[in-house]
Coordinates of C-alpha atoms in Angstrom, one line a residue:
X632 CA 12.8 -40.6 -37.1
X633 CA 12.4 -40.0 -33.3
X634 CA 14.4 -37.1 -31.8
X635 CA 17.1 -38.1 -29.4
X636 CA 15.1 -36.6 -26.5
X637 CA 12.2 -38.8 -27.4
X638 CA 14.4 -41.8 -27.6
X639 CA 15.9 -41.2 -24.2
X640 CA 12.4 -40.7 -22.7
X641 CA 11.3 -44.0 -24.2
X642 CA 14.3 -45.8 -22.9
X643 CA 13.9 -44.3 -19.5
X644 CA 10.5 -45.9 -19.4
X645 CA 12.1 -49.3 -19.4
X646 CA 11.1 -50.7 -16.0
X647 CA 10.8 -54.5 -16.1
X648 CA 8.8 -56.3 -13.5
X649 CA 11.4 -59.1 -13.6
X650 CA 15.1 -59.1 -12.8
X651 CA 17.0 -58.7 -16.1
X652 CA 20.0 -60.5 -17.3
X653 CA 21.9 -58.9 -20.2
X654 CA 25.1 -60.1 -22.0
X655 CA 27.1 -57.6 -24.1
X656 CA 29.6 -59.2 -26.4
X657 CA 32.2 -56.6 -27.5
X658 CA 31.1 -54.5 -24.5
X659 CA 34.5 -53.1 -23.5
X660 CA 34.7 -50.5 -26.2
X661 CA 32.8 -48.3 -28.6
X662 CA 29.1 -48.9 -29.2
X663 CA 29.1 -52.1 -27.0
X664 CA 30.5 -50.2 -24.1
X665 CA 28.1 -47.3 -24.5
X666 CA 25.1 -49.8 -24.6
X667 CA 26.2 -51.6 -21.5
X668 CA 26.7 -48.3 -19.7
X669 CA 23.2 -47.0 -20.8
X670 CA 21.6 -50.3 -19.8
X671 CA 23.1 -50.1 -16.4
X672 CA 21.9 -46.6 -16.0
X673 CA 18.3 -47.3 -17.1
X674 CA 18.2 -50.3 -14.7
X675 CA 19.8 -48.3 -11.9
X676 CA 22.4 -51.1 -11.7
X677 CA 19.7 -53.6 -10.7
X678 CA 20.5 -56.2 -13.3
X679 CA 22.9 -59.0 -13.9
X680 CA 25.2 -57.5 -16.6
X681 CA 27.8 -59.6 -18.3
X682 CA 30.5 -57.9 -20.4
X683 CA 32.3 -60.2 -22.8
X684 CA 35.6 -59.1 -24.3
X685 CA 39.4 -59.1 -24.1
X686 CA 40.2 -55.9 -22.2
X687 CA 39.8 -56.5 -18.5
X688 CA 41.1 -53.1 -17.4
X689 CA 38.5 -51.4 -19.6
X690 CA 35.8 -53.7 -18.3
X691 CA 36.7 -52.9 -14.7
X692 CA 36.5 -49.2 -15.4
X693 CA 33.1 -49.6 -17.1
X694 CA 31.7 -51.7 -14.2
X695 CA 33.0 -49.3 -11.6
X696 CA 31.0 -46.5 -13.3
X697 CA 27.7 -48.4 -13.1
X698 CA 25.1 -47.2 -10.6
X699 CA 25.2 -48.9 -7.2
X700 CA 22.4 -51.5 -7.2
X701 CA 19.8 -51.7 -4.4
X702 CA 18.9 -55.3 -5.1
X703 CA 21.1 -58.0 -3.6
X704 CA 20.9 -60.3 -6.6
X705 CA 22.4 -57.6 -8.9
X706 CA 25.7 -58.6 -10.4
X707 CA 28.1 -56.9 -12.8
X708 CA 30.9 -59.0 -14.3
X709 CA 33.5 -59.3 -17.0
X710 CA 34.1 -62.5 -18.9
X711 CA 37.3 -62.7 -20.8
X712 CA 37.1 -64.2 -24.3
X713 CA 39.1 -63.7 -27.5
X714 CA 36.2 -64.1 -29.9
X715 CA 38.4 -64.4 -32.9
X716 CA 38.5 -68.2 -32.2
X717 CA 35.3 -70.3 -32.2
X718 CA 36.8 -72.7 -29.6
X719 CA 37.1 -69.7 -27.2
X720 CA 33.5 -68.8 -27.8
X721 CA 32.4 -72.4 -27.2
X722 CA 34.2 -72.5 -23.9
X723 CA 32.7 -69.2 -22.8
X724 CA 29.1 -70.1 -23.8
X725 CA 29.4 -73.4 -22.1
X726 CA 30.4 -71.6 -18.9
X727 CA 27.6 -69.1 -19.2
X728 CA 25.0 -71.9 -19.9
X729 CA 26.1 -73.6 -16.7
X730 CA 25.7 -70.6 -14.4
X731 CA 23.2 -68.2 -15.9
X732 CA 19.5 -68.9 -15.2
X733 CA 18.4 -67.1 -18.4
X734 CA 19.3 -64.2 -20.8
X735 CA 16.8 -61.5 -21.5
X736 CA 19.1 -59.4 -23.8
X737 CA 22.0 -60.7 -25.9
X738 CA 23.7 -57.8 -27.6
X739 CA 26.6 -58.5 -30.1
X740 CA 28.9 -55.8 -31.4
X741 CA 32.5 -57.0 -31.7
X742 CA 34.2 -55.2 -34.6
X743 CA 37.3 -55.0 -36.7
X744 CA 38.5 -52.3 -39.0
X745 CA 41.5 -53.2 -41.2
X746 CA 42.6 -52.6 -44.7
X747 CA 44.2 -56.0 -45.3
X748 CA 43.1 -58.7 -47.6
X749 CA 41.9 -62.1 -46.3
X750 CA 43.5 -62.5 -42.9
X751 CA 42.7 -65.9 -41.3
X752 CA 42.8 -67.0 -37.7
X753 CA 44.5 -70.2 -36.7
X754 CA 41.1 -71.9 -37.3
X755 CA 41.0 -70.8 -41.0
X756 CA 38.3 -68.1 -40.7
X757 CA 38.8 -64.6 -42.0
X758 CA 39.1 -62.3 -39.0
X759 CA 36.7 -59.7 -40.3
X760 CA 34.0 -62.2 -41.3
X761 CA 34.7 -64.0 -38.1
X762 CA 34.0 -61.1 -35.8
X763 CA 31.2 -59.6 -37.8
X764 CA 29.3 -62.9 -38.5
X765 CA 30.7 -66.3 -37.5
X766 CA 31.5 -65.3 -33.9
X767 CA 28.0 -63.8 -33.5
X768 CA 26.4 -66.9 -35.1
X769 CA 28.2 -69.1 -32.5
X770 CA 27.1 -66.9 -29.6
X771 CA 23.5 -66.9 -30.7
X772 CA 23.4 -70.6 -31.4
X773 CA 25.0 -71.6 -28.1
X774 CA 23.1 -69.1 -25.9
X775 CA 19.7 -69.3 -27.4
X776 CA 18.5 -71.9 -24.8
X777 CA 19.1 -69.3 -22.1
X778 CA 17.1 -66.7 -24.2
X779 CA 14.4 -69.3 -24.5
X780 CA 14.2 -69.7 -20.7
X781 CA 13.5 -65.9 -20.4
X782 CA 10.7 -66.1 -22.9
X783 CA 9.2 -69.2 -21.3
X784 CA 9.1 -67.2 -18.0
X785 CA 7.1 -64.5 -19.8
X786 CA 9.9 -62.0 -19.9
X787 CA 11.7 -60.1 -22.6
X788 CA 13.8 -62.4 -24.8
X789 CA 15.8 -60.5 -27.4
X790 CA 19.0 -60.9 -29.5
X791 CA 20.6 -58.0 -31.3
X792 CA 23.5 -57.8 -33.7
X793 CA 24.8 -54.3 -34.1
X794 CA 26.3 -54.3 -37.7
X795 CA 24.8 -52.9 -40.9
X796 CA 21.2 -53.6 -41.6
X797 CA 20.3 -52.3 -45.1
X798 CA 23.9 -52.3 -46.2
X799 CA 24.4 -55.9 -47.5
X800 CA 24.9 -57.4 -50.9
X801 CA 24.0 -60.4 -53.0
X802 CA 24.8 -63.9 -51.9
X803 CA 27.4 -65.9 -53.9
X804 CA 26.4 -69.5 -53.4
X805 CA 29.6 -70.7 -55.1
X806 CA 31.8 -69.0 -52.5
X807 CA 29.9 -68.6 -49.2
X808 CA 33.1 -68.6 -47.2
X809 CA 34.7 -66.1 -49.5
X810 CA 37.8 -68.3 -50.0
X811 CA 37.9 -68.1 -53.8
X812 CA 37.4 -64.4 -54.2
X813 CA 37.9 -62.0 -51.3
X814 CA 38.1 -58.2 -51.1
X815 CA 37.2 -55.7 -48.4
X816 CA 34.2 -54.4 -50.2
X817 CA 32.7 -57.9 -50.6
X818 CA 33.5 -58.8 -47.0
X819 CA 31.7 -55.6 -45.9
X820 CA 28.6 -56.5 -47.8
X821 CA 28.5 -60.2 -47.0
X822 CA 28.3 -60.1 -43.2
X823 CA 25.1 -57.9 -43.1
X824 CA 23.3 -60.1 -45.6
X825 CA 24.3 -63.3 -43.7
X826 CA 23.1 -61.7 -40.4
X827 CA 19.7 -61.0 -42.0
X828 CA 19.4 -64.5 -43.2
X829 CA 20.5 -66.0 -39.9
X830 CA 17.9 -64.0 -38.0
X831 CA 15.2 -64.9 -40.6
X832 CA 16.1 -68.6 -40.1
X833 CA 15.6 -68.3 -36.4
X834 CA 12.4 -66.2 -36.7
X835 CA 10.8 -69.0 -38.8
X836 CA 11.7 -71.5 -36.1
X837 CA 11.1 -69.3 -33.0
X838 CA 8.7 -66.5 -33.9
X839 CA 8.1 -65.4 -30.3
X840 CA 11.7 -64.3 -29.7
X841 CA 13.0 -60.9 -30.9
X842 CA 15.9 -60.8 -33.3
X843 CA 17.2 -57.3 -34.2
X844 CA 19.8 -56.3 -36.8
X845 CA 20.9 -52.7 -36.2
X846 CA 22.9 -50.3 -38.3
X847 CA 24.4 -47.7 -36.0
X848 CA 25.5 -45.3 -38.7
X849 CA 28.8 -43.4 -38.4
X850 CA 29.9 -43.4 -34.8
X851 CA 33.1 -41.8 -33.3
X852 CA 34.4 -45.0 -31.7
X853 CA 38.0 -45.9 -31.0
X854 CA 37.7 -48.3 -33.9
X855 CA 37.1 -45.4 -36.3
X856 CA 39.2 -42.7 -34.8
X857 CA 42.8 -42.5 -36.0
X858 CA 45.6 -43.2 -33.5
X859 CA 48.6 -42.5 -35.7
X860 CA 49.8 -38.9 -35.1
X861 CA 49.8 -38.0 -38.8
X862 CA 46.1 -39.0 -39.1
X863 CA 44.8 -37.5 -35.9
X864 CA 43.7 -34.2 -37.5
X865 CA 41.0 -36.3 -39.3
X866 CA 39.5 -37.1 -36.0
X867 CA 38.1 -33.5 -35.8
X868 CA 36.2 -34.1 -39.0
X869 CA 35.0 -37.5 -37.9
X870 CA 33.7 -36.2 -34.6
X871 CA 31.9 -33.3 -36.4
X872 CA 29.9 -35.6 -38.7
X873 CA 29.6 -38.8 -36.6
X874 CA 27.5 -39.5 -33.5
X875 CA 29.0 -39.9 -30.1
X876 CA 28.9 -43.5 -28.9
X877 CA 26.6 -42.4 -26.0
X878 CA 24.0 -41.0 -28.4
X879 CA 24.3 -44.0 -30.7
X880 CA 23.6 -46.3 -27.8
X881 CA 20.3 -44.6 -27.1
X882 CA 19.1 -45.4 -30.6
X883 CA 20.4 -48.9 -30.4
X884 CA 18.7 -49.6 -27.1
X885 CA 15.5 -48.0 -28.4
X886 CA 15.4 -50.5 -31.2
X887 CA 16.1 -53.3 -28.7
X888 CA 13.4 -52.2 -26.3
X889 CA 10.8 -51.4 -28.9
X890 CA 11.0 -54.8 -30.8
X891 CA 8.7 -57.3 -29.1
X892 CA 9.2 -60.4 -31.2
X893 CA 10.1 -61.5 -34.7
X894 CA 12.8 -60.1 -36.9
X895 CA 13.4 -56.3 -37.0
X896 CA 16.0 -54.4 -39.1
X897 CA 16.7 -51.0 -37.6
X898 CA 18.5 -48.0 -39.0
X899 CA 20.8 -45.5 -37.2
X900 CA 17.7 -43.7 -35.9
X901 CA 16.1 -46.8 -34.4
X902 CA 13.5 -47.0 -37.2
X903 CA 12.3 -50.3 -38.5
X904 CA 13.3 -50.4 -42.2
X905 CA 11.4 -53.5 -43.1
X906 CA 12.9 -55.2 -46.2
X907 CA 14.6 -52.2 -47.6
X908 CA 17.8 -53.2 -49.4
X909 CA 17.3 -56.8 -48.4
X910 CA 19.2 -59.5 -50.1
X911 CA 18.8 -63.3 -50.2
X912 CA 16.2 -65.8 -51.2
X913 CA 14.7 -68.7 -49.2
X914 CA 17.3 -71.0 -50.8
X915 CA 20.1 -68.5 -49.9
X916 CA 18.9 -68.4 -46.3
X917 CA 19.1 -72.2 -45.8
X918 CA 22.3 -72.5 -47.7
X919 CA 24.0 -69.8 -45.7
X920 CA 22.7 -71.5 -42.5
X921 CA 24.1 -74.9 -43.4
X922 CA 27.4 -73.3 -44.5
X923 CA 27.7 -71.4 -41.2
X924 CA 27.2 -74.5 -39.1
X925 CA 29.6 -76.5 -41.3
X926 CA 32.3 -73.7 -41.3
X927 CA 32.2 -73.4 -37.5
X928 CA 32.3 -77.1 -37.0
X929 CA 35.3 -77.3 -39.3
X930 CA 37.0 -74.5 -37.4
X931 CA 36.5 -76.2 -34.1
X932 CA 38.0 -79.4 -35.5
X933 CA 41.3 -77.6 -36.5
X934 CA 44.2 -78.7 -34.3
X935 CA 46.1 -75.7 -32.9
X936 CA 49.5 -76.1 -31.2

């Protein structure tokens, strides 16, 4: 486990010879926000940084805090997208494909914490599974051609999902969409496993691009901290045992920068954990891939008034 100071030093050494383009999905809050801010700091603002999310006022505040770039091609922008719906993602990715020349770093971290049972969007996808897996699958699937362009230019080409590497569970091939049997525990174990299998599928097809699944550990983000007045005293305990988003972002970026190619599973300290607590067979991997594509196509076909 590298010390935080060592991680910061390693990240500070990031000095690409090319002009980087980075997209942060879920970058208006929590870990995603901290990662976007750290990336801007390490590039001294000299990058094209795209923050995708719903909160424009938060994005404006984040972008205003970025270092003033010295390169004229630098650009910092917010793209509004409610990623609960696959059709919104499809519209957003289509726009990005039209105007971005490439993507060097695609970082996905949208999250949802609720205590409800299955809660479907208008497209029929459970909101928790949607944000943690299907939405990310769609972004990667649609934007991978831009990541490929970066690699073909001899540059960094990396995709990261900040979720829960090493914290998955077995695959139920009889209920891949969790529509027959759903509970919060199963949902929490399913998305990490599906993420591993998605990235393994890509690695077999595109071995020269880096795919990273990161577990951030317990982090004192707005998603975790209580907002109800009666629960606010718990925040003192959470902050005492959890990492600050800014420190977490250092370890997340460390895993991002250190992975050159192939599939890497990283723990909260940025260490590669290999196949530790890995679930899923070759058959599971391909079945989950086909299910994911079919489920998203089905969602896109749903008519919404």
